[in-house]
XYZ file of C-alpha atoms in Angstrom:
281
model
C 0.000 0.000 0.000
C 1.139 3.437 -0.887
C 0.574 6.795 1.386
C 0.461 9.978 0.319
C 1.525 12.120 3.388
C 2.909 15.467 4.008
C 2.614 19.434 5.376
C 2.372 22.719 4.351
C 2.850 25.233 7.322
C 2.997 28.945 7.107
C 4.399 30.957 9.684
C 5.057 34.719 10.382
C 8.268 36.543 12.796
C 8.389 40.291 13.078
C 12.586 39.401 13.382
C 14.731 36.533 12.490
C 14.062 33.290 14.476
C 15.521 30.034 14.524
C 13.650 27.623 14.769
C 13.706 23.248 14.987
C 11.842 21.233 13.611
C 10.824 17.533 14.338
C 8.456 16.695 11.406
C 10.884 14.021 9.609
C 10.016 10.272 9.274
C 12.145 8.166 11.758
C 15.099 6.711 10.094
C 13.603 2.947 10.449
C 11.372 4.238 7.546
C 12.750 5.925 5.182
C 13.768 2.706 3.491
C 9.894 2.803 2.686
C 10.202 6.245 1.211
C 8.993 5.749 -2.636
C 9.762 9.538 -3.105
C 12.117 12.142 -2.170
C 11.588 13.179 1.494
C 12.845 16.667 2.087
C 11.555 19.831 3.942
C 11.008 22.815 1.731
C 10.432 26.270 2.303
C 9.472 29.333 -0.122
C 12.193 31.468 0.881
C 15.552 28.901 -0.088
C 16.299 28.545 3.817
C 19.433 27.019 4.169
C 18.168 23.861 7.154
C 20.739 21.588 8.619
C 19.825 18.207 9.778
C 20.697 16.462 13.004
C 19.929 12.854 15.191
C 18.399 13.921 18.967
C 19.177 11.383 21.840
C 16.703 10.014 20.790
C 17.624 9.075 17.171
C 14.866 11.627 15.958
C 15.477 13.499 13.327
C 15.811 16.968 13.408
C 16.582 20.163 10.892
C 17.270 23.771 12.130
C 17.175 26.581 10.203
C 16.317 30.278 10.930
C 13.555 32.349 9.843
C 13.526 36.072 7.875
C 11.014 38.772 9.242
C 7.762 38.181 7.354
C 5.976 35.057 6.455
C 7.609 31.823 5.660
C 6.140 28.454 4.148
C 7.822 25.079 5.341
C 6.470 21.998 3.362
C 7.251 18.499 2.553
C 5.710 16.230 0.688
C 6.300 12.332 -0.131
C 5.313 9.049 -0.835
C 5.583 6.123 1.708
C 4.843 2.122 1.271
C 3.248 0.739 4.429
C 2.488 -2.958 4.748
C -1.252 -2.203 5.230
C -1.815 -4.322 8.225
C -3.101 -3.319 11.315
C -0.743 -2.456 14.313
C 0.366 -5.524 15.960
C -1.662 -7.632 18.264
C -0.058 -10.019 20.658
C -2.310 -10.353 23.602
C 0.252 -12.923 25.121
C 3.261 -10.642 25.123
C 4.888 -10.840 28.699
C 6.445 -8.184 30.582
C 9.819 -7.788 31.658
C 11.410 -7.636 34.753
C 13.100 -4.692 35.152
C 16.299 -5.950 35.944
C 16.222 -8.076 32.611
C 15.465 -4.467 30.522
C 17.649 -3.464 28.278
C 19.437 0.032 29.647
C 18.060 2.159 26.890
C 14.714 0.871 27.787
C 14.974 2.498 31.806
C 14.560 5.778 30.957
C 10.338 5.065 29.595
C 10.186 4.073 32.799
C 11.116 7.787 34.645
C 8.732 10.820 35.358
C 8.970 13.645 32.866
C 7.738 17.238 32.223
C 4.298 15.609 31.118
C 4.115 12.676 32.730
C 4.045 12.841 36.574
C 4.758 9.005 37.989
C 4.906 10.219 41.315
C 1.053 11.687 41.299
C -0.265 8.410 39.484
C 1.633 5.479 40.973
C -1.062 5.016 43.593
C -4.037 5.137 40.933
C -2.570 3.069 38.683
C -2.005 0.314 40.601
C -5.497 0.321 42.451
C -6.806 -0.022 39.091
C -4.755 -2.105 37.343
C -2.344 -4.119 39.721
C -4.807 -6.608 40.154
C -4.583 -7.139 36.076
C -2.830 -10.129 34.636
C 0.990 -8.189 33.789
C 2.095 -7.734 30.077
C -0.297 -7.015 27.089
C -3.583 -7.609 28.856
C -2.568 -4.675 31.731
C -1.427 -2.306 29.122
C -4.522 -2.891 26.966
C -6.613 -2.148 30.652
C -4.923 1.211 30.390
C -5.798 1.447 26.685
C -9.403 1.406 27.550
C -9.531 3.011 31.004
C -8.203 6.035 29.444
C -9.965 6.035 26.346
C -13.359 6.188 28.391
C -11.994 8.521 30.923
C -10.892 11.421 28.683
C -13.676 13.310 26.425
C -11.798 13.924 23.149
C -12.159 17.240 21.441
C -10.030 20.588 19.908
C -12.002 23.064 22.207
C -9.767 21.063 25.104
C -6.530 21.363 23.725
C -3.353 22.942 26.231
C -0.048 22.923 25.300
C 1.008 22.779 28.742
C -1.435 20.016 30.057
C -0.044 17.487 32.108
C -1.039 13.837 32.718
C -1.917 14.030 36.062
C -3.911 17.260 34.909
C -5.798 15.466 32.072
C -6.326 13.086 34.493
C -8.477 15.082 36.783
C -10.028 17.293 34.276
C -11.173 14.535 32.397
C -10.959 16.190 28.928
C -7.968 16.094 26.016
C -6.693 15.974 22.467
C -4.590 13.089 21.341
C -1.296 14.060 23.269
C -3.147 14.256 26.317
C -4.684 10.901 25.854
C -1.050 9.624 25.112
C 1.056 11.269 28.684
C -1.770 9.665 30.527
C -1.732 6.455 29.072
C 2.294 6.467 29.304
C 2.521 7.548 32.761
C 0.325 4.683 34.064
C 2.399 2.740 31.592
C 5.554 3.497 33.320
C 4.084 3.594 37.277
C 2.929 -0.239 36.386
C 6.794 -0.707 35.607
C 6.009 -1.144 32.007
C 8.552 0.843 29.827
C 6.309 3.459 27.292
C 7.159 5.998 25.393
C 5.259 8.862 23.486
C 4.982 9.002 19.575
C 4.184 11.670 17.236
C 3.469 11.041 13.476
C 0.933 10.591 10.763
C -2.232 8.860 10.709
C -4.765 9.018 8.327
C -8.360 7.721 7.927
C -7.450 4.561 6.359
C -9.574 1.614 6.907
C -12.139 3.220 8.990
C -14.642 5.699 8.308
C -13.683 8.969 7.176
C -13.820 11.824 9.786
C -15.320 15.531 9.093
C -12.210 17.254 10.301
C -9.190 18.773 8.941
C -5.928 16.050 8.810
C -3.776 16.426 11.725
C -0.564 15.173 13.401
C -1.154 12.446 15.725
C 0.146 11.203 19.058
C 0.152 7.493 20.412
C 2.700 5.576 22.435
C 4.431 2.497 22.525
C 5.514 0.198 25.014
C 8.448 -2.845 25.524
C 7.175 -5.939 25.906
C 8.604 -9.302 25.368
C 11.636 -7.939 23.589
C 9.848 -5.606 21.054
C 8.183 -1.964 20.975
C 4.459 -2.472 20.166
C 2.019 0.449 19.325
C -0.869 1.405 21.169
C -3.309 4.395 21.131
C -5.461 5.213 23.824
C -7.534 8.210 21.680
C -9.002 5.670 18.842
C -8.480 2.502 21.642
C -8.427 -0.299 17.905
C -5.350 -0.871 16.002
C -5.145 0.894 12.807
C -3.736 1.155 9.693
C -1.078 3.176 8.404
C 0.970 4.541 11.288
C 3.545 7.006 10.077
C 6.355 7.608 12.918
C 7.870 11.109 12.821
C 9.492 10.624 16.424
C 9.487 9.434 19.888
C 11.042 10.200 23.555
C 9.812 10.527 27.042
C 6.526 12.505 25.870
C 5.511 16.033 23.658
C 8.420 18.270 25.052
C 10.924 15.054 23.225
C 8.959 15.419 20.460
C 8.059 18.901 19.830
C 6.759 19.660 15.854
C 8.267 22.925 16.042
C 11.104 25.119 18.511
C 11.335 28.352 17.795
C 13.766 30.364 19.329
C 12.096 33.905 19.383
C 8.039 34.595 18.425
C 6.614 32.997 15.911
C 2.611 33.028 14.814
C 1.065 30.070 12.969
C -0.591 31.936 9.926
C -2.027 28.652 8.525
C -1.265 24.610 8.770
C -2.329 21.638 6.333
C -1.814 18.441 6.777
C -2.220 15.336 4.347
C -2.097 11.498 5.130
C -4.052 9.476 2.164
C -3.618 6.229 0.550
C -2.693 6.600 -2.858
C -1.438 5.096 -6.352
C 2.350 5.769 -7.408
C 1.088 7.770 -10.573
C -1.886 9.419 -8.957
C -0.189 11.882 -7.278
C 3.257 13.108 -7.970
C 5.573 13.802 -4.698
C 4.963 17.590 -4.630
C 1.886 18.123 -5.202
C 0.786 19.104 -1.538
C 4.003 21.809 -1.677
C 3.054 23.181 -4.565
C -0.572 24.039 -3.629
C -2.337 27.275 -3.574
């Protein structure tokens, strides 16, 4: 299956800005890349690439005065099945983790342990450990949080979304991750692309998404507490300890969105040329 993905983002300084981005595919897939892959703008930025701690990749560059356009467009092949289900994964023993794996397992800026220890294991200690606990979270936060835009808060915390109840993707992700990592179960937070493929199509605008992923038995394995059933076509831009990892955009200075477009569509190799999103009006 081929996927059509990509951004066109318009943005305005009143003096120059750098600025970071973090809206590349991870390197395990850009062997899937059917088209060139690069991040564009309108005004022949010069933008330098470089690999996070967390293997992300990221490309700096710095803004003009006035408005700038930053787009990318490409094509992707995905396998077209559904993230993975192995309801008998086991979990590890921490002292059997592998040491890159400890650190999903610390508090972070979004993702207070310390606050949600207690909860999480009233709720879910009692829960057979390994896929089947993880998948309890899955669900308890999927019915806990009421999804919508008019709730979104860039500074939102787990613990926060936890007691208000209310959330956009992300927040649905930090919760899910930091009862993830108070049950001892590594988990880390994901940003990417995910379109509507395979389920019905919904009325809003394309976005970015957030999930998360967890280590069990030996592997990372995807899970997503906002739509709670595996899907289809999971693009992974990057991952770390949760949103301030994983940030779309670091600016240096002020910087107003002007406008944002997203794209994430199945397509044919010849029914869309790589570009085409850039290039639009």
């Amino acid at each position: 299956m081929l996927i059509q993905a990509g951004y066109k983002i318009v943005v305005e300084t009143c003096r120059e800005t750098p600025l970071v981005l973090m809206t590349s595919v991870r390197p395990e897939r850009m062997c899937d890349l059917k088209s060139k892959h690069e991040i564009v703008t309108d005004r022949q930025l010069t933008a330098v690439e470089y690999r996070d701690g967390f293997d992300n990749v990221c490309t700096r560059m710095t803004l003009p005065v006035g408005q700038t356009q930053i787009s990318c467009d490409f094509i992707i092949e995905d396998d077209g099945v559904p993230d993975r289900q192995v309801p008998m994964a086991r979990q590890h023993d921490i002292a059997d983790l592998p040491s890159d794996a400890l650190v999903f397992l610390l508090a972070s800026r979004y993702c207070e342990t310390d606050l949600l220890s207690e909860i999480a294991w009233e709720k879910f200690g009692h829960i057979e450990p390994g896929w089947q606990r993880v998948q309890a979270v899955v669900d308890f936060v999927h019915g806990h949080l009421d999804y919508g835009y008019q709730h979104a808060r860039a500074t939102r915390t787990a613990w926060e979304a936890y007691n208000e109840g209310v959330g956009v993707c992300r927040d649905f992700a930090h919760l899910a991750v930091a009862l993830c990592r108070c049950l001892n179960i590594p988990a880390r937070y994901c940003s990417g692309y995910l379109g509507d493929i395979g389920v019905p199509p919904l009325p809003a605008a394309m976005d970015f998404h957030a999930w998360f992923e967890v280590y069990l038995d030996g592997d990372w394995f995807s899970f997503d507490a906002r739509h709670r059933t595996p899907r289809i076509g999971r693009i992974l831009m990057a991952c770390g300890r949760d949103a301030a990892d994983t940030a779309l955009s670091t600016a240096f200075g002020e910087m107003r969105l002007v406008s944002f477009e997203v794209i994430t569509e199945e397509t044919s190799q010849d029914a869309r040329p790589a570009g085409s999103l850039a290039l639009a009006a």
